[in-house]
Coordinates of C-alpha atoms and ligand atoms in Angstrom, one line a residue:
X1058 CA 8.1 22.1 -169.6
X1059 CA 10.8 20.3 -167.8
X1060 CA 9.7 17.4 -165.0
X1061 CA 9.8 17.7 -162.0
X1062 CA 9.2 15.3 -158.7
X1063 CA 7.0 15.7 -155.6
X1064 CA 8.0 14.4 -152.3
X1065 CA 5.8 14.7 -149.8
X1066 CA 7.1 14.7 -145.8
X1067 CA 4.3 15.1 -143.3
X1068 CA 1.5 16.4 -145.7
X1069 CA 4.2 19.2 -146.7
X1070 CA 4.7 18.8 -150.6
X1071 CA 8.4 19.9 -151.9
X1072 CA 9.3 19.9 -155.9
X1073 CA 12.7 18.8 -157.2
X1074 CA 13.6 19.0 -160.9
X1075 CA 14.6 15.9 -162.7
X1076 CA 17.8 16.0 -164.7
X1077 CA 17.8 14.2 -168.1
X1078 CA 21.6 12.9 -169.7
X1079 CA 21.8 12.7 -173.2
X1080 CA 21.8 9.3 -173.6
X1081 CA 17.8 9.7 -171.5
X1082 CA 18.8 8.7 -168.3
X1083 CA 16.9 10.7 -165.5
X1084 CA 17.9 11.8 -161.8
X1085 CA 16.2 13.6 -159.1
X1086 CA 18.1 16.7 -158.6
X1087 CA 17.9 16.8 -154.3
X1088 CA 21.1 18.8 -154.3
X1089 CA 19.0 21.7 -151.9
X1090 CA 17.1 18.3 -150.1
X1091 CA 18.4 19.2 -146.6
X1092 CA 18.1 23.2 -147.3
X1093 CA 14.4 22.8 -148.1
X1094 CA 13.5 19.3 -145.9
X1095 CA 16.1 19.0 -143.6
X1096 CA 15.9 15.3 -144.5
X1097 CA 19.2 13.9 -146.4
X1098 CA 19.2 10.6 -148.7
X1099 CA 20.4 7.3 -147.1
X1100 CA 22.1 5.3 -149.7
X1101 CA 25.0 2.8 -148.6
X1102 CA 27.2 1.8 -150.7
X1103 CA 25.6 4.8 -153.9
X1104 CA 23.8 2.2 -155.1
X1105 CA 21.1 4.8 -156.7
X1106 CA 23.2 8.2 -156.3
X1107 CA 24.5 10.5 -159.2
X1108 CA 27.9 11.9 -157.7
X1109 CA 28.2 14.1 -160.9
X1110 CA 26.9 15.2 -163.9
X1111 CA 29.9 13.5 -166.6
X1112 CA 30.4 13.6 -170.9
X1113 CA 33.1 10.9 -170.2
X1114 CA 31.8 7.4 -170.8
X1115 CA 28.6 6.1 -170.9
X1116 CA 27.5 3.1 -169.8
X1117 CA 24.1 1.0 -170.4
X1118 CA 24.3 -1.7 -167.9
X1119 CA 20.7 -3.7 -168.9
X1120 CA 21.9 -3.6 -172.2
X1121 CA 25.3 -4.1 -172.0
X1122 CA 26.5 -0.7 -173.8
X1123 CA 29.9 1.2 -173.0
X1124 CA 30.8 4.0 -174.9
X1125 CA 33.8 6.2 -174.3
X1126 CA 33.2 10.0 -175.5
X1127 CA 30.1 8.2 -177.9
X1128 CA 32.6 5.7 -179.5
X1129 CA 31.5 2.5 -179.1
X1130 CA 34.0 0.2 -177.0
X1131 CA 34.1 -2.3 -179.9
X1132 CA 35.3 -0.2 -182.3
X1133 CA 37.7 1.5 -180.2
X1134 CA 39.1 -1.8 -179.1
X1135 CA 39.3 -2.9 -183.0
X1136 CA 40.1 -0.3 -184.9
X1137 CA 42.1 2.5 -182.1
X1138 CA 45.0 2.6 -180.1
X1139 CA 45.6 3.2 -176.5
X1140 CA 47.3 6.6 -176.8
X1141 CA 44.2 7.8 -179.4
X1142 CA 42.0 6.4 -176.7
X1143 CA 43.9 7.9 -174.1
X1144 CA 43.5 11.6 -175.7
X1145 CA 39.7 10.6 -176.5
X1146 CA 38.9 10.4 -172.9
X1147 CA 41.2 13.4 -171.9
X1148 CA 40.4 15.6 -174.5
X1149 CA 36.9 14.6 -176.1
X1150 CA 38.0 14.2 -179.4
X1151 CA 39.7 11.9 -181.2
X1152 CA 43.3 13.3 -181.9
X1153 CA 44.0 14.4 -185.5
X1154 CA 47.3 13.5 -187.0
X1155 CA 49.2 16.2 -186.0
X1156 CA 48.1 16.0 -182.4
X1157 CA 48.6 12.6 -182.4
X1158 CA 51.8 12.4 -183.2
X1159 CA 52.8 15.6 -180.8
X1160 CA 51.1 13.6 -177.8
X1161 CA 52.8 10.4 -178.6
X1162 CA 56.1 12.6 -179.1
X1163 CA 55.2 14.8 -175.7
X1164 CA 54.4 10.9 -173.5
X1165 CA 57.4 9.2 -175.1
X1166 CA 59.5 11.9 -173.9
X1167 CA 58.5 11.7 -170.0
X1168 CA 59.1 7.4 -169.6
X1169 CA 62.3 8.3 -167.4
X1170 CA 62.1 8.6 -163.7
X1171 CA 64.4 10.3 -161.7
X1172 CA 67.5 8.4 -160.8
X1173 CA 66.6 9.0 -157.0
X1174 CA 63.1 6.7 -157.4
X1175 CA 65.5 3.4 -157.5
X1176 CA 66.2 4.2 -153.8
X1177 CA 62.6 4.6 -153.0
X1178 CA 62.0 0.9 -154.7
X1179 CA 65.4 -0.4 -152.7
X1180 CA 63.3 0.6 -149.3
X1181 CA 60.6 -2.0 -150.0
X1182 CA 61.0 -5.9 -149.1
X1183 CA 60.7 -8.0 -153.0
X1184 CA 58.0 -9.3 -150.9
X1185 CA 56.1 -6.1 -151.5
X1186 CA 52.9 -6.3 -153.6
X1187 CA 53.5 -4.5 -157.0
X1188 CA 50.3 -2.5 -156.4
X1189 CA 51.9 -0.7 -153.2
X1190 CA 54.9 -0.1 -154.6
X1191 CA 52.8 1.7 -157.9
X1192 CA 50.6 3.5 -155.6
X1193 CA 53.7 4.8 -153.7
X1194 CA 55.8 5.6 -156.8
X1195 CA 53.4 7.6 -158.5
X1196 CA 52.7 9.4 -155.0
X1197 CA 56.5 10.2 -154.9
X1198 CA 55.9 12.4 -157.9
X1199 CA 55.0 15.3 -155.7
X1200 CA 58.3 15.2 -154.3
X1201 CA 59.9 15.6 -158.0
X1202 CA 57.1 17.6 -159.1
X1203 CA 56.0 19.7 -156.5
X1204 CA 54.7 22.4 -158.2
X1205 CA 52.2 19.9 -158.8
X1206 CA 50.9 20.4 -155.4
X1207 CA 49.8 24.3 -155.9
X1208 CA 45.8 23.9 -156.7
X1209 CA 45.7 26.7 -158.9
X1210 CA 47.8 25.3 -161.7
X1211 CA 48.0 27.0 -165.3
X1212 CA 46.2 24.4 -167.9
X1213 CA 50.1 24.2 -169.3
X1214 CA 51.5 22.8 -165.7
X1215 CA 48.6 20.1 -165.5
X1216 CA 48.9 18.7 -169.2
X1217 CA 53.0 17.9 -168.2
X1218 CA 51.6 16.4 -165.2
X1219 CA 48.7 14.5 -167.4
X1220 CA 51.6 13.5 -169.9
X1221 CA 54.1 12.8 -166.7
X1222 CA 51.9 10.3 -165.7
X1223 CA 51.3 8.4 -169.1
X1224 CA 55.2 8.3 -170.0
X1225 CA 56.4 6.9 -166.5
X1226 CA 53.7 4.7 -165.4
X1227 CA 54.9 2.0 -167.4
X1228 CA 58.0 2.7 -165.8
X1229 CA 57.1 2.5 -162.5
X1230 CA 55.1 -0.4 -163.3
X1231 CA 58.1 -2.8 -164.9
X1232 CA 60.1 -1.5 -162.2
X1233 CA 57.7 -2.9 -159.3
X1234 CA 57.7 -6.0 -161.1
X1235 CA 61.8 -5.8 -161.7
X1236 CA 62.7 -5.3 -157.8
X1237 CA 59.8 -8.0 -156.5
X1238 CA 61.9 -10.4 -158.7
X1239 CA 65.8 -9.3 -157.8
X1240 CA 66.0 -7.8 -161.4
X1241 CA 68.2 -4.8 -162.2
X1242 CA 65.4 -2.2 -163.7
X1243 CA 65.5 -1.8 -167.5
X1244 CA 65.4 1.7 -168.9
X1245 CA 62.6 2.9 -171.5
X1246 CA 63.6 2.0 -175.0
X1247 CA 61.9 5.1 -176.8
X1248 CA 62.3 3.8 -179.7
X1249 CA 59.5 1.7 -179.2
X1250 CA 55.6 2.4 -178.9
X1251 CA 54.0 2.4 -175.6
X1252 CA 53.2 -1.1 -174.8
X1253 CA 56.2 -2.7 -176.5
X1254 CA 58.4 -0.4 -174.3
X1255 CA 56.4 -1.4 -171.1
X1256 CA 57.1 -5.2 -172.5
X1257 CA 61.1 -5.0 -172.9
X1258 CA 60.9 -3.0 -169.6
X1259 CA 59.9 -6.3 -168.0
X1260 CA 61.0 -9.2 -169.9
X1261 CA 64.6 -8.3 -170.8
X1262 CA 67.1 -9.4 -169.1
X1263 CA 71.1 -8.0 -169.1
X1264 CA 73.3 -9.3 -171.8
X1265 CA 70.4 -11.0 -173.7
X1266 CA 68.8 -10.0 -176.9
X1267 CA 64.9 -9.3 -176.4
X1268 CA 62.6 -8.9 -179.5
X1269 CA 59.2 -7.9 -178.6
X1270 CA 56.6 -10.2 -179.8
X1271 CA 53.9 -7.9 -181.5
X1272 CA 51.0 -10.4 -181.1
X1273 CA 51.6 -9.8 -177.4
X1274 CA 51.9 -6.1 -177.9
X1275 CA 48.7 -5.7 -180.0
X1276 CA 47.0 -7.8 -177.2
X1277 CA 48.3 -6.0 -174.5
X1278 CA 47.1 -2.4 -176.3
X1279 CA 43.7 -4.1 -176.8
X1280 CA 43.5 -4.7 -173.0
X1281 CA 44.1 -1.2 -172.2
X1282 CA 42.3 0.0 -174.1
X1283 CA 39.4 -2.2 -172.5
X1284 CA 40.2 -1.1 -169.1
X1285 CA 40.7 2.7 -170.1
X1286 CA 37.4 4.3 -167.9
X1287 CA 34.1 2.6 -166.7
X1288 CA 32.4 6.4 -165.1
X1289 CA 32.1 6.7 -161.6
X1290 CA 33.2 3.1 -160.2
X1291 CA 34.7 2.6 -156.8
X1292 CA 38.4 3.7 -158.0
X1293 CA 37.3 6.6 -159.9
X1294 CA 35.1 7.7 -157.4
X1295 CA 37.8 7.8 -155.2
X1296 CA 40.2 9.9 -157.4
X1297 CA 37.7 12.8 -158.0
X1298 CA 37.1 12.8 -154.1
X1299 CA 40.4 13.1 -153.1
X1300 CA 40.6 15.5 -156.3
X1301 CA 38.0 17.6 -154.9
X1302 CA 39.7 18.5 -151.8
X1303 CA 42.6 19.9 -154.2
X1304 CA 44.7 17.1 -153.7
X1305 CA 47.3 16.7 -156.5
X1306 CA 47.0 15.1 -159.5
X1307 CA 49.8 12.5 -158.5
X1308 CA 48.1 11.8 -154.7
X1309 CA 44.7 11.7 -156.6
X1310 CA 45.5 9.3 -158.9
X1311 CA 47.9 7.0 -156.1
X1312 CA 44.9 6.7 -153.8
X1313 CA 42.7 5.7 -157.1
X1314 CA 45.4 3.1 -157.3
X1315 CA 44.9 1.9 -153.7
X1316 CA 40.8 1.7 -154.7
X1317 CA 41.2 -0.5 -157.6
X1318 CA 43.9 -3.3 -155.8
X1319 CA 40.6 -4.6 -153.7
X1320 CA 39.7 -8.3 -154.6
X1321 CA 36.0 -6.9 -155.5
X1322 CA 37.3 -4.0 -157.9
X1323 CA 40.4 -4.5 -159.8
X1324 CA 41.8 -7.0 -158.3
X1325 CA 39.3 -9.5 -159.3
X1326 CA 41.3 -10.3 -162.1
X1327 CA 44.3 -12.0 -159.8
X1328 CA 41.7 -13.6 -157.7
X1329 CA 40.1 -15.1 -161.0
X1330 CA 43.2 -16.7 -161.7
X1331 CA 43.8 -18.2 -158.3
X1332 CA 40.3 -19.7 -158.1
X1333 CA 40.6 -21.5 -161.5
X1334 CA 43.8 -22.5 -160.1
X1335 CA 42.1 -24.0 -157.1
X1336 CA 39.5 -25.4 -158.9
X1337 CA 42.1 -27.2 -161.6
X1338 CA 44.1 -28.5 -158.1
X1339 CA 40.7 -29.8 -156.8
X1340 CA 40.0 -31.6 -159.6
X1341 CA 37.6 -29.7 -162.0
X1342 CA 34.7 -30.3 -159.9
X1343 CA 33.1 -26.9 -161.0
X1344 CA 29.3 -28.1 -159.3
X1345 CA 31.6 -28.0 -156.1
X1346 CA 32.4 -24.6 -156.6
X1347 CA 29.5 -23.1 -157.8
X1348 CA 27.3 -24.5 -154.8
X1349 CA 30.2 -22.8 -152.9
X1350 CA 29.4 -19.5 -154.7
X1351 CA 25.5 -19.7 -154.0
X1352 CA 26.2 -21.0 -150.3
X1353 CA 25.3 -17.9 -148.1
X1354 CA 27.3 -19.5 -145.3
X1355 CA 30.5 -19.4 -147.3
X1356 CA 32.2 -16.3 -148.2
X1357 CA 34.0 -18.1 -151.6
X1358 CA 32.1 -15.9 -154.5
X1359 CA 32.9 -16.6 -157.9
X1360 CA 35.3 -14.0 -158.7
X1361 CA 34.8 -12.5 -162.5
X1362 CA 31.1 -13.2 -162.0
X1363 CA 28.4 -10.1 -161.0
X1364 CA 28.5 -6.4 -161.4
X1365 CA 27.7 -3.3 -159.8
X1366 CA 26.0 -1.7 -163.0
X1367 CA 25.9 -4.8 -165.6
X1368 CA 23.0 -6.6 -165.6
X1369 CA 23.5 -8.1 -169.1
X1370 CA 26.9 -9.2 -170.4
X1371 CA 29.9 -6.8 -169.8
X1372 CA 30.7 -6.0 -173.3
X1373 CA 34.2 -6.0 -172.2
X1374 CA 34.2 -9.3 -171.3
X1375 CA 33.0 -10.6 -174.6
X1376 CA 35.6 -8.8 -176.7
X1377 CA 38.3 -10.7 -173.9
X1378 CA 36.5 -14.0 -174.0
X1379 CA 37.5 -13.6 -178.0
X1380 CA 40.7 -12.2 -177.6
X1381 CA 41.9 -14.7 -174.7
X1382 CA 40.9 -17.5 -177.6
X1383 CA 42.6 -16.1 -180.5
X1384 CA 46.5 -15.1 -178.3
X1385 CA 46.4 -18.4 -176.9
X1386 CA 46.0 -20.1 -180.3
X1387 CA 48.6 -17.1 -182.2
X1388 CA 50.8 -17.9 -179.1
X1389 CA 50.5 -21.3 -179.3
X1390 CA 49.7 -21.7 -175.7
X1391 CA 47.5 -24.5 -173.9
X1392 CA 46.1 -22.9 -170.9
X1393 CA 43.9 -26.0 -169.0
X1394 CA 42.1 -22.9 -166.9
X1395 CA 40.7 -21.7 -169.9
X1396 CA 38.6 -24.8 -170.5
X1397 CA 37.7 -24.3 -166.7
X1398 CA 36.7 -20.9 -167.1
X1399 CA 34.3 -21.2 -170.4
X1400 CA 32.7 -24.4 -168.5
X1401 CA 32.2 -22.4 -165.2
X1402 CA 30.9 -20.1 -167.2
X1403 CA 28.7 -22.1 -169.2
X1404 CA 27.2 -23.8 -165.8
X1405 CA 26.5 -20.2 -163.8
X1406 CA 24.8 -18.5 -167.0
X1407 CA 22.0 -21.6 -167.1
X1408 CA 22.0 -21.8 -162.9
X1409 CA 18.7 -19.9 -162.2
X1410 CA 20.8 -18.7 -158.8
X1411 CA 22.9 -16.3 -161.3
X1412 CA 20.2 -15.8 -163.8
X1413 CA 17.6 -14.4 -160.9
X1414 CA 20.2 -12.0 -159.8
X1415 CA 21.6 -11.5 -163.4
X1416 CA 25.3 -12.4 -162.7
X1417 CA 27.4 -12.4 -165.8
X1418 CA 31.4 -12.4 -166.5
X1419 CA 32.7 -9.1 -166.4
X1420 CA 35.9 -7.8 -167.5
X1421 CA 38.4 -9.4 -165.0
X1422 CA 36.6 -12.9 -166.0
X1423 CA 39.1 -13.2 -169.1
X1424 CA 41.4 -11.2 -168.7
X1425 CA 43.7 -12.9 -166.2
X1426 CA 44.0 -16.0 -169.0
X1427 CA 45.6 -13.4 -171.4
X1428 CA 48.4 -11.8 -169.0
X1429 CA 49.1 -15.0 -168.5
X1430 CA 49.6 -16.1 -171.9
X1431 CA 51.7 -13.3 -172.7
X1432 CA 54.0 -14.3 -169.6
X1433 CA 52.6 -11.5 -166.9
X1434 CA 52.6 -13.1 -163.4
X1435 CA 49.7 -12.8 -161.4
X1436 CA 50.8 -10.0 -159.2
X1437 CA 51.1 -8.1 -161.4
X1438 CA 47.3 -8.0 -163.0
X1439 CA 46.1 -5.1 -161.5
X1440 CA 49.2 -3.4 -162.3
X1441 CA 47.6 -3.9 -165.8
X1442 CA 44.1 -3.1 -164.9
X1443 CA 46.0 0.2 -163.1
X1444 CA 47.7 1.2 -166.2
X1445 CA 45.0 0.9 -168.4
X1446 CA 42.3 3.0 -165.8
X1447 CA 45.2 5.7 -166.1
X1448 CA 44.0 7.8 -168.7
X1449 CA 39.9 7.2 -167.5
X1450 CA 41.3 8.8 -163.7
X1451 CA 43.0 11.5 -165.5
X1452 CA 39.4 12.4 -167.8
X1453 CA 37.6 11.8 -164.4
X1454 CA 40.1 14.4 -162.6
X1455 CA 40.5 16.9 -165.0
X1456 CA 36.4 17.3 -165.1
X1457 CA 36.1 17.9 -161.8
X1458 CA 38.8 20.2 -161.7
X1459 CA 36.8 21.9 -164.8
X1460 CA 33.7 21.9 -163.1
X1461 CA 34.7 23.0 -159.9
X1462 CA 33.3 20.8 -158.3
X1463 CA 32.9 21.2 -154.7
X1464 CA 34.3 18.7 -152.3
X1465 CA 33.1 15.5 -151.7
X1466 CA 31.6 15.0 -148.1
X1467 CA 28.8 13.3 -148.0
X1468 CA 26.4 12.6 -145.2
X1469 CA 25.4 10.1 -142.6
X1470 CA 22.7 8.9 -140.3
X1471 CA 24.1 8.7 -136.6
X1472 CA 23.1 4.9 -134.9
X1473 CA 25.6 5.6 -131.8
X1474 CA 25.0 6.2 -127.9
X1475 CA 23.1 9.7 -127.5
X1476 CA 24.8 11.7 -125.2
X1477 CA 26.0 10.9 -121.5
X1478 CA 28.4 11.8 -119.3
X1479 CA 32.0 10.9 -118.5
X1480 CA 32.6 8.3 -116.2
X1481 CA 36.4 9.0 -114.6
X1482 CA 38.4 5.4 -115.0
X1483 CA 38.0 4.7 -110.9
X1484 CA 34.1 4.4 -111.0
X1485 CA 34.1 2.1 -113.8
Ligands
LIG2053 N1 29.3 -14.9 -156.7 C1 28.2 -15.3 -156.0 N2 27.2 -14.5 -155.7 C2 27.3 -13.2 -156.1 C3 28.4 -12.7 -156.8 C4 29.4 -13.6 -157.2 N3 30.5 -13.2 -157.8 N4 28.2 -11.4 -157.1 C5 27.0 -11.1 -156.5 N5 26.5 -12.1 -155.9 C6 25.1 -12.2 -155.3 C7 25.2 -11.6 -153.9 O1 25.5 -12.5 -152.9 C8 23.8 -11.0 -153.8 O2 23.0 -12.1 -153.5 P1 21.6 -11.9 -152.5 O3 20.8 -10.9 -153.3 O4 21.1 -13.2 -152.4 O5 22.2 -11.3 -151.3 C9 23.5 -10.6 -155.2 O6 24.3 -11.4 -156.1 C10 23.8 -9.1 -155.5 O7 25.2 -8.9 -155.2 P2 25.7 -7.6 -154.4 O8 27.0 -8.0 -153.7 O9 24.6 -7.0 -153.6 O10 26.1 -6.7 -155.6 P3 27.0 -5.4 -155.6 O11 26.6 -4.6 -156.7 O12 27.1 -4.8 -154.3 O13 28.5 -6.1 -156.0 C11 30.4 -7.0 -157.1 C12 29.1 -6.1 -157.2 C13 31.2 -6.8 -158.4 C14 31.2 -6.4 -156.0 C15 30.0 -8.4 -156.9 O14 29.2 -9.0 -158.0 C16 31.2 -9.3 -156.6 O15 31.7 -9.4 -155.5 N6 31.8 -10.0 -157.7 C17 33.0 -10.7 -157.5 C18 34.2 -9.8 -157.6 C19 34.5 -9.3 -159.0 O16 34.5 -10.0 -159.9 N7 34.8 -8.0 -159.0 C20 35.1 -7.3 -160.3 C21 34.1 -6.3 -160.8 S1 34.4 -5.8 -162.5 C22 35.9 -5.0 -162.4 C23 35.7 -3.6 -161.8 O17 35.5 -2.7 -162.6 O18 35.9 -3.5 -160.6

């Protein structure tokens, strides 16, 4: 027999079934609550609520498991590549040769933009943050694609959209960076796999030679790959609810964009960076800072540090911890905020104010020191973080287009004035 749940309002019992995942994680189905009670759920910041039911990734937080599609994240990070992971989480499967190399083919052909998106970029200041302009570019799809904008899409018109998005993000992405730096924008050498191309996209420059360093390529995939999907987190969230009011793809995935730039989502991982650079300015006094970070009269948190779901290690952060220490040696690179960063860490994971509340690195912790060993400025870090989450949005959108799921709207609990009348402006 399956469980089920009492709840008992006023001596009145009512019985909701209980909803078991595969991996035996259990929810109180309430989606009839209101219908039956007339009460709704209060839960600020969905802390304890399932927005959906999802075969995408799955994530153990007290143990510190992430699987994508039931592949462990440390295999896929050794052993895969970003595009195989990218058609993993789209597709469910892992791709067999010949759909590998037709997806790779299919991507590799969409990296150009139209001609017409340089004079978008010309209209923002260099002073603009790379993560607007990204959000914005990818929005400007819908003007080049707008049959993208009819709901009701064939399967065949969403997957050009799906591969749209993977072949020009990278694009769009060098080309944010390009303009914010006076640059002229480098075309996509196709030549080239994915992140190599993203690379010379960046780092060449007119009239010199540019040979892309594959230690930095193989690092960069790695990250990606990393940063691919983590289920229903504040950016993601926000893609399948703009998805579910049959947004576009394209307007979906920009406002998923806009989610992750936050300092407490993606862009921790700049933030990181700037408070090891502060800390490295001040001194090193890392007791200083942490006492800062436990201070409930100071806003400064220790950025990298604490997660939503993790209450053990973010397995994510471990693989970077290792990675960040083997391109800085193949790179040959002395970075002094590394030796900051494993000492902070050292120090918060034996204070008992982070053990109590089980704060650990998470993913953004490490992964600043490796962007900038491979020469990507600090701006541009959520980029990163964004192009990586592209294929985990697209997984995310697609199943709730699949599902039709209904749109997102959830409820509150009114703590306003009750009524009262109008006072005309004279009288008051
Ligand atoms: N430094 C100091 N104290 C912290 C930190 C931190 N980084 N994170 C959480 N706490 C404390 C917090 O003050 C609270 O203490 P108390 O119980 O005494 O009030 C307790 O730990 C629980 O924190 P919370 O803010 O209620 O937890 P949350 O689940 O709402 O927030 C978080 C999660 C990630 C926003 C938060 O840990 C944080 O702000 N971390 C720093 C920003 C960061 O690194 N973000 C990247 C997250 S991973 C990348 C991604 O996927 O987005």
């Amino acid at each position: 027999m399956s469980k089920t749940v009492e709840l008992i309002i006023d001596g009145k019992s009512y019985t909701f079934p209980v909803v078991e995942g595969t991996e035996n994680e259990f929810a109180i189905d309430i989606s009839d609550l209101r219908d039956k009670t007339g009460y709704i759920t209060l839960d600020v910041g969905y802390k304890n609520t399932g927005a959906t039911k999802s075969a995408i990734t799955f994530l153990d937080g007290d143990k510190g498991v992430l699987h994508y599609r039931g592949y462990p994240i440390e295999e896929l990070a050794e052993r895969s590549s970003f595009l195989e992971v990218a058609y993993l989480l789209i597709f469910g499967e892992l791709p067999t040769k010949e759909q590998f190399t037709k997806w790779e083919s299919d991507i590799t052909r969409r990296t150009m933009v139209h001609e017409d998106i340089k004079k978008i970029l010309d209209g923002f200041p260099s002073t603009s943050h790379p993560m607007g302009v990204l959000s914005s570019l990818f929005c400007a799809q819908t003007a080049f694609y707008p049959e993208s904008l009819n709901p009701n899409r064939p399967a065949d018109g969403v997957y050009l959209s799906i591969i749209r998005s993977l072949g020009k993000m990278p694009t769009f992405a060098a080309w944010a960076y390009k303009h914010a730096v006076g640059h002229p924008v480098n075309y996509p050498d196709n030549k080239l796999d994915y992140c190599s191309r993203f690379l010379k996209m960046m780092f060449a420059l007119p009239g010199q030679d540019y040979e892309v360093n594959p230690v930095i390529a193989n690092a960069l995939d790695k990250l990606l790959i990393l940063h691919a999907d983590h289920e229903q987190n504040c950016s993601t969230s926000t893609v399948r609810i703009v998805g579910s009011s049959k947004a576009s793809i394209y307007s979906s995935i920009s406002a998923g964009i806009n989610a992750l730039w936050g300092p407490l989502h993606g862009g921790a991982n700049q933030e990181v960076i700037v408070m090891l650079e502060n800390i490295r300015k001040d001194g090193g006094n890392i007791d200083k800072w942490i006492a800062k970070a436990k201070d409930k009269n100071d806003p400064f948190r220790l950025m990298g540090f604490g997660h939503r779901v993790y209450k053990n290690f973010d397995p994510r952060a471990r693989i970077i911890k290792q990675a960040a220490d083997n391109v800085l040696k193949d790179l040959g690179v002395h970075d002094p905020v590394l030796e900051i960063a494993q000492k902070l860490e050292e120090i918060a994971l034996s204070d008992p104010y982070f053990v109590e509340r089980k704060l650990y690195p998470n993913v953004d912790f490490y992964s600043g020191i490796i962007y900038r060993a491979l020469g990507i400025p600090e701006d541009m870090f959520t980029v990163m973080f964004a192009m990586g989450r592209l294929p985990g949005w697209i997984a995310q959108w697609l199943e709730m287009r699949n599902n039709n799921e209904p749109i997102g709207r959830p409820r509150q609990i009114f703590s306003g004035k009750v009524t009262r009348p109008y006072v005309p402006i004279q009288n008051r």
